[in-house]
Structure formats: structure tokens, C-alpha cells
């Protein structure tokens, strides 16, 4: 059952990243990878909420596997994030590469804290 | 983001411009201004299947190598580093050598590798470690994952490009 739940979440999360990335990238001309940045921060916010809800006893382990391991895991990506960072440095956009690393980690962590705090406010 | 593709294996030093910056989407092929879902059915299907495979592999790794609450999350670090190395090899091969079917990149790059690696678990694990009073472990995990992931993709791309050039030269003899 756990595997089914993880797979079901991933089958939603992965296409969601593709669609979000595509929609975002078609709407700006900057080399900054806004699409990947956005899905990663969004996934961190949702996983923060889920983690907070589980801690507060408001969400089951299946919910965590579905939304956390499956959906957020597939929605967010480290491989695309690091490949884009490498390609930016190769293209001479070193500032964007450094900004991508710093902003992704800072905003991702910030989103986790916001998600956990929201979950505690609602369910604790 | 060069639009032209090499038809043969490159014998010259590789110009990385033929490799895209965003590996997940191909705006040259799919068109910039069409509707969000226009002609996307097959791509969404293979991304979903690939994502399921990648996420299942990551879940399997977490069952085989479980990490206790306050311990250093080695499994997620290893999963992310491996995914970064593989995307480096994959994107070079796809850009320089293999004129693959148009669904190969969405299936493997966006789906499998995107589903396998995770940014959200990385960030939440840091928060959990810091909140549990293990701030040093959390910061070490933050920095070490970044280093391992970027080193993995950098090394994989550099080595694969060298191999492609070498194989191309040998083929010309």
C-alpha cells in the first residue's frame, strides 16, 4: 500500500513540475531558472505544512507518503537545480548561478519554516 | 541554448551552447506561446511514469538505508548526488551524440531523475535537525549536499564531454 501511495503522489507531482516550469519559462526572457526555483520553493512550503501536520498528529503516515515522499518529492528536484547552476556558470552568468544557489536554499528553507508554522497555527 | 543539433559525434572541442540551461523543457520544440496543454498529452504521460519510477526508487533507498531522526541524512544526500551525476551524463549524451526520440528527455530527465532527486526533503531535513538542537549537523548537511550535487554534475559533464570527443576522434581514424 505504501508504494502505491508514493507512486500516486509522484504521478501528480512530476507532471505538475513540468507544467509549472514550462508555463513560467515561456513567460520571461531572463536566463535565471525561475521555473525550477518556483517549484522547489512551492514543494518546500507544502512539505513544511505536511511535516507540521504530522507532528501535530493531524496527518497520517499515508498522507505523508502521498504528499511528502510522492508529490513533493517529484515536484521538487535537485538534479535540474544543479544542472541549471552548472550551465549558468558555463554561459558566463556566474552571478545568476550563485544567486540561484543562495536564493533556492534560502527561499526553500524559509518556505519550510512558514509551512511548519502555518501547520502549527492550524492544527496544534 | 542553440537550436541546431549535431548530426554526428563531435570531433572538435565541445561547445556547451548546444546544451540547454533548463533540461526539463524544450521551448524550441514545443513552442513558446501555445496553450499550456497544447499537444502535451504524451509528454505528461511519460513524465508521470518516469516520476513514479524515480520516486519509487528514492522511497526504496530510504527503506534499504533508513536514517534515524537526529542522524545525518546520508541516504537523501546520496540519492541527490547520484541523480545529479546521472543528469550530467544524460544531457551531454542527448545534446552531443544521441538524437533521441522526443519523449526520452521528458521521461528520463524530467520524470525519472526529477522524481528520484528531491529539494523539499533536503530543506525539511535541515529544518528538522536545527529544530531538534542539531544545528551543526543541519548546516553540515546543507553545505555537503550542495557541494556533492554540484561536484557530481560538474564532473559527470566534464568526463562525458571528454569521452564523446575521444570516441569521435577514434571514429574518424
PDB file of N, CA and C in Angstrom, chain B residues 51-101:
ATOM      1  N   UNK B  51       8.406   9.922 -13.319  1.00  0.00           N
ATOM      2  CA  UNK B  51       8.401  10.445 -11.950  1.00  0.00           C
ATOM      3  C   UNK B  51       8.058   9.369 -10.936  1.00  0.00           C
ATOM      4  N   UNK B  52       7.102   8.509 -11.298  1.00  0.00           N
ATOM      5  CA  UNK B  52       6.707   7.412 -10.403  1.00  0.00           C
ATOM      6  C   UNK B  52       7.882   6.453 -10.189  1.00  0.00           C
ATOM      7  N   UNK B  53       8.589   6.109 -11.274  1.00  0.00           N
ATOM      8  CA  UNK B  53       9.740   5.211 -11.157  1.00  0.00           C
ATOM      9  C   UNK B  53      10.830   5.829 -10.287  1.00  0.00           C
ATOM     10  N   UNK B  54      11.138   7.106 -10.549  1.00  0.00           N
ATOM     11  CA  UNK B  54      12.184   7.782  -9.788  1.00  0.00           C
ATOM     12  C   UNK B  54      11.841   7.887  -8.318  1.00  0.00           C
ATOM     13  N   UNK B  55      10.587   8.278  -8.019  1.00  0.00           N
ATOM     14  CA  UNK B  55      10.170   8.425  -6.622  1.00  0.00           C
ATOM     15  C   UNK B  55      10.157   7.070  -5.921  1.00  0.00           C
ATOM     16  N   UNK B  56       9.727   6.024  -6.634  1.00  0.00           N
ATOM     17  CA  UNK B  56       9.727   4.678  -6.043  1.00  0.00           C
ATOM     18  C   UNK B  56      11.156   4.245  -5.717  1.00  0.00           C
ATOM     19  N   UNK B  57      12.098   4.560  -6.605  1.00  0.00           N
ATOM     20  CA  UNK B  57      13.497   4.219  -6.349  1.00  0.00           C
ATOM     21  C   UNK B  57      14.016   4.964  -5.114  1.00  0.00           C
ATOM     22  N   UNK B  58      13.644   6.244  -4.991  1.00  0.00           N
ATOM     23  CA  UNK B  58      14.064   7.032  -3.813  1.00  0.00           C
ATOM     24  C   UNK B  58      13.444   6.464  -2.538  1.00  0.00           C
ATOM     25  N   UNK B  59      12.149   6.100  -2.615  1.00  0.00           N
ATOM     26  CA  UNK B  59      11.479   5.502  -1.457  1.00  0.00           C
ATOM     27  C   UNK B  59      12.144   4.176  -1.091  1.00  0.00           C
ATOM     28  N   UNK B  60      12.476   3.384  -2.104  1.00  0.00           N
ATOM     29  CA  UNK B  60      13.161   2.111  -1.866  1.00  0.00           C
ATOM     30  C   UNK B  60      14.491   2.328  -1.165  1.00  0.00           C
ATOM     31  N   UNK B  61      15.246   3.333  -1.614  1.00  0.00           N
ATOM     32  CA  UNK B  61      16.536   3.630  -0.988  1.00  0.00           C
ATOM     33  C   UNK B  61      16.353   4.000   0.483  1.00  0.00           C
ATOM     34  N   UNK B  62      15.266   4.744   0.782  1.00  0.00           N
ATOM     35  CA  UNK B  62      15.033   5.154   2.177  1.00  0.00           C
ATOM     36  C   UNK B  62      14.639   3.962   3.051  1.00  0.00           C
ATOM     37  N   UNK B  63      14.091   2.904   2.438  1.00  0.00           N
ATOM     38  CA  UNK B  63      13.761   1.693   3.207  1.00  0.00           C
ATOM     39  C   UNK B  63      14.993   0.817   3.414  1.00  0.00           C
ATOM     40  N   UNK B  64      15.857   0.769   2.393  1.00  0.00           N
ATOM     41  CA  UNK B  64      17.058  -0.068   2.484  1.00  0.00           C
ATOM     42  C   UNK B  64      18.085   0.567   3.427  1.00  0.00           C
ATOM     43  N   UNK B  65      18.242   1.878   3.309  1.00  0.00           N
ATOM     44  CA  UNK B  65      19.188   2.620   4.159  1.00  0.00           C
ATOM     45  C   UNK B  65      18.443   3.651   5.005  1.00  0.00           C
ATOM     46  N   UNK B  66      17.699   3.194   6.024  1.00  0.00           N
ATOM     47  CA  UNK B  66      16.940   4.158   6.840  1.00  0.00           C
ATOM     48  C   UNK B  66      17.873   5.025   7.681  1.00  0.00           C
ATOM     49  N   UNK B  67      17.440   6.263   7.943  1.00  0.00           N
ATOM     50  CA  UNK B  67      18.230   7.188   8.745  1.00  0.00           C
ATOM     51  C   UNK B  67      17.400   7.593   9.955  1.00  0.00           C
ATOM     52  N   UNK B  68      17.970   7.446  11.164  1.00  0.00           N
ATOM     53  CA  UNK B  68      17.248   7.815  12.379  1.00  0.00           C
ATOM     54  C   UNK B  68      17.057   9.332  12.444  1.00  0.00           C
ATOM     55  N   UNK B  69      16.062   9.761  13.208  1.00  0.00           N
ATOM     56  CA  UNK B  69      15.647  11.162  13.263  1.00  0.00           C
ATOM     57  C   UNK B  69      16.749  12.191  13.359  1.00  0.00           C
ATOM     58  N   UNK B  70      17.658  12.043  14.317  1.00  0.00           N
ATOM     59  CA  UNK B  70      18.655  13.079  14.548  1.00  0.00           C
ATOM     60  C   UNK B  70      19.958  12.820  13.801  1.00  0.00           C
ATOM     61  N   UNK B  71      20.004  11.735  13.010  1.00  0.00           N
ATOM     62  CA  UNK B  71      21.248  11.384  12.335  1.00  0.00           C
ATOM     63  C   UNK B  71      21.411  12.168  11.035  1.00  0.00           C
ATOM     64  N   UNK B  72      22.606  12.133  10.504  1.00  0.00           N
ATOM     65  CA  UNK B  72      22.907  12.816   9.248  1.00  0.00           C
ATOM     66  C   UNK B  72      22.186  12.096   8.101  1.00  0.00           C
ATOM     67  N   UNK B  73      21.398  12.818   7.288  1.00  0.00           N
ATOM     68  CA  UNK B  73      20.589  12.152   6.242  1.00  0.00           C
ATOM     69  C   UNK B  73      21.415  11.711   5.030  1.00  0.00           C
ATOM     70  N   UNK B  74      22.241  10.686   5.237  1.00  0.00           N
ATOM     71  CA  UNK B  74      23.134  10.233   4.170  1.00  0.00           C
ATOM     72  C   UNK B  74      22.374   9.721   2.945  1.00  0.00           C
ATOM     73  N   UNK B  75      21.251   9.058   3.189  1.00  0.00           N
ATOM     74  CA  UNK B  75      20.540   8.442   2.068  1.00  0.00           C
ATOM     75  C   UNK B  75      20.052   9.493   1.073  1.00  0.00           C
ATOM     76  N   UNK B  76      19.408  10.543   1.587  1.00  0.00           N
ATOM     77  CA  UNK B  76      18.918  11.601   0.693  1.00  0.00           C
ATOM     78  C   UNK B  76      20.085  12.303   0.006  1.00  0.00           C
ATOM     79  N   UNK B  77      21.180  12.516   0.749  1.00  0.00           N
ATOM     80  CA  UNK B  77      22.362  13.144   0.134  1.00  0.00           C
ATOM     81  C   UNK B  77      22.868  12.291  -1.023  1.00  0.00           C
ATOM     82  N   UNK B  78      22.969  10.978  -0.790  1.00  0.00           N
ATOM     83  CA  UNK B  78      23.488  10.084  -1.839  1.00  0.00           C
ATOM     84  C   UNK B  78      22.535  10.048  -3.041  1.00  0.00           C
ATOM     85  N   UNK B  79      21.237   9.978  -2.766  1.00  0.00           N
ATOM     86  CA  UNK B  79      20.240   9.960  -3.842  1.00  0.00           C
ATOM     87  C   UNK B  79      20.390  11.225  -4.699  1.00  0.00           C
ATOM     88  N   UNK B  80      20.467  12.380  -4.051  1.00  0.00           N
ATOM     89  CA  UNK B  80      20.572  13.627  -4.797  1.00  0.00           C
ATOM     90  C   UNK B  80      21.881  13.713  -5.587  1.00  0.00           C
ATOM     91  N   UNK B  81      22.989  13.283  -4.981  1.00  0.00           N
ATOM     92  CA  UNK B  81      24.277  13.342  -5.684  1.00  0.00           C
ATOM     93  C   UNK B  81      24.278  12.407  -6.894  1.00  0.00           C
ATOM     94  N   UNK B  82      23.737  11.197  -6.726  1.00  0.00           N
ATOM     95  CA  UNK B  82      23.683  10.252  -7.843  1.00  0.00           C
ATOM     96  C   UNK B  82      22.812  10.814  -8.971  1.00  0.00           C
ATOM     97  N   UNK B  83      21.664  11.367  -8.618  1.00  0.00           N
ATOM     98  CA  UNK B  83      20.777  11.955  -9.628  1.00  0.00           C
ATOM     99  C   UNK B  83      21.460  13.078 -10.390  1.00  0.00           C
ATOM    100  N   UNK B  84      22.261  13.883  -9.698  1.00  0.00           N
ATOM    101  CA  UNK B  84      22.979  14.988 -10.344  1.00  0.00           C
ATOM    102  C   UNK B  84      24.051  14.467 -11.297  1.00  0.00           C
ATOM    103  N   UNK B  85      24.754  13.407 -10.888  1.00  0.00           N
ATOM    104  CA  UNK B  85      25.764  12.826 -11.785  1.00  0.00           C
ATOM    105  C   UNK B  85      25.099  12.262 -13.036  1.00  0.00           C
ATOM    106  N   UNK B  86      23.989  11.575 -12.852  1.00  0.00           N
ATOM    107  CA  UNK B  86      23.328  10.937 -13.998  1.00  0.00           C
ATOM    108  C   UNK B  86      22.779  11.988 -14.965  1.00  0.00           C
ATOM    109  N   UNK B  87      22.214  13.085 -14.448  1.00  0.00           N
ATOM    110  CA  UNK B  87      21.673  14.092 -15.374  1.00  0.00           C
ATOM    111  C   UNK B  87      22.810  14.736 -16.172  1.00  0.00           C
ATOM    112  N   UNK B  88      24.000  14.841 -15.574  1.00  0.00           N
ATOM    113  CA  UNK B  88      25.142  15.384 -16.304  1.00  0.00           C
ATOM    114  C   UNK B  88      25.503  14.521 -17.498  1.00  0.00           C
ATOM    115  N   UNK B  89      25.623  13.211 -17.278  1.00  0.00           N
ATOM    116  CA  UNK B  89      25.917  12.275 -18.376  1.00  0.00           C
ATOM    117  C   UNK B  89      24.801  12.323 -19.407  1.00  0.00           C
ATOM    118  N   UNK B  90      23.566  12.251 -18.933  1.00  0.00           N
ATOM    119  CA  UNK B  90      22.395  12.169 -19.809  1.00  0.00           C
ATOM    120  C   UNK B  90      22.284  13.383 -20.730  1.00  0.00           C
ATOM    121  N   UNK B  91      22.441  14.581 -20.187  1.00  0.00           N
ATOM    122  CA  UNK B  91      22.250  15.778 -21.007  1.00  0.00           C
ATOM    123  C   UNK B  91      23.355  15.940 -22.052  1.00  0.00           C
ATOM    124  N   UNK B  92      24.587  15.566 -21.703  1.00  0.00           N
ATOM    125  CA  UNK B  92      25.668  15.647 -22.693  1.00  0.00           C
ATOM    126  C   UNK B  92      25.428  14.645 -23.820  1.00  0.00           C
ATOM    127  N   UNK B  93      25.103  13.413 -23.450  1.00  0.00           N
ATOM    128  CA  UNK B  93      24.843  12.381 -24.466  1.00  0.00           C
ATOM    129  C   UNK B  93      23.688  12.800 -25.368  1.00  0.00           C
ATOM    130  N   UNK B  94      22.647  13.341 -24.757  1.00  0.00           N
ATOM    131  CA  UNK B  94      21.461  13.728 -25.522  1.00  0.00           C
ATOM    132  C   UNK B  94      21.742  14.919 -26.436  1.00  0.00           C
ATOM    133  N   UNK B  95      22.591  15.842 -25.987  1.00  0.00           N
ATOM    134  CA  UNK B  95      22.869  17.038 -26.781  1.00  0.00           C
ATOM    135  C   UNK B  95      23.909  16.781 -27.858  1.00  0.00           C
ATOM    136  N   UNK B  96      24.871  15.894 -27.574  1.00  0.00           N
ATOM    137  CA  UNK B  96      26.014  15.765 -28.463  1.00  0.00           C
ATOM    138  C   UNK B  96      25.987  14.518 -29.349  1.00  0.00           C
ATOM    139  N   UNK B  97      25.375  13.462 -28.863  1.00  0.00           N
ATOM    140  CA  UNK B  97      25.546  12.179 -29.536  1.00  0.00           C
ATOM    141  C   UNK B  97      24.238  11.587 -30.045  1.00  0.00           C
ATOM    142  N   UNK B  98      23.262  11.546 -29.184  1.00  0.00           N
ATOM    143  CA  UNK B  98      22.096  10.705 -29.413  1.00  0.00           C
ATOM    144  C   UNK B  98      20.913  11.567 -29.802  1.00  0.00           C
ATOM    145  N   UNK B  99      20.501  11.500 -31.069  1.00  0.00           N
ATOM    146  CA  UNK B  99      19.299  12.215 -31.500  1.00  0.00           C
ATOM    147  C   UNK B  99      18.087  11.380 -31.090  1.00  0.00           C
ATOM    148  N   UNK B 100      17.785  11.439 -29.791  1.00  0.00           N
ATOM    149  CA  UNK B 100      16.795  10.524 -29.219  1.00  0.00           C
ATOM    150  C   UNK B 100      15.376  10.951 -29.573  1.00  0.00           C
ATOM    151  N   UNK B 101      14.464  10.022 -29.434  1.00  0.00           N
ATOM    152  CA  UNK B 101      13.031  10.294 -29.588  1.00  0.00           C
ATOM    153  C   UNK B 101      12.643  11.449 -28.662  1.00  0.00           C
TER     154      UNK B 101
END
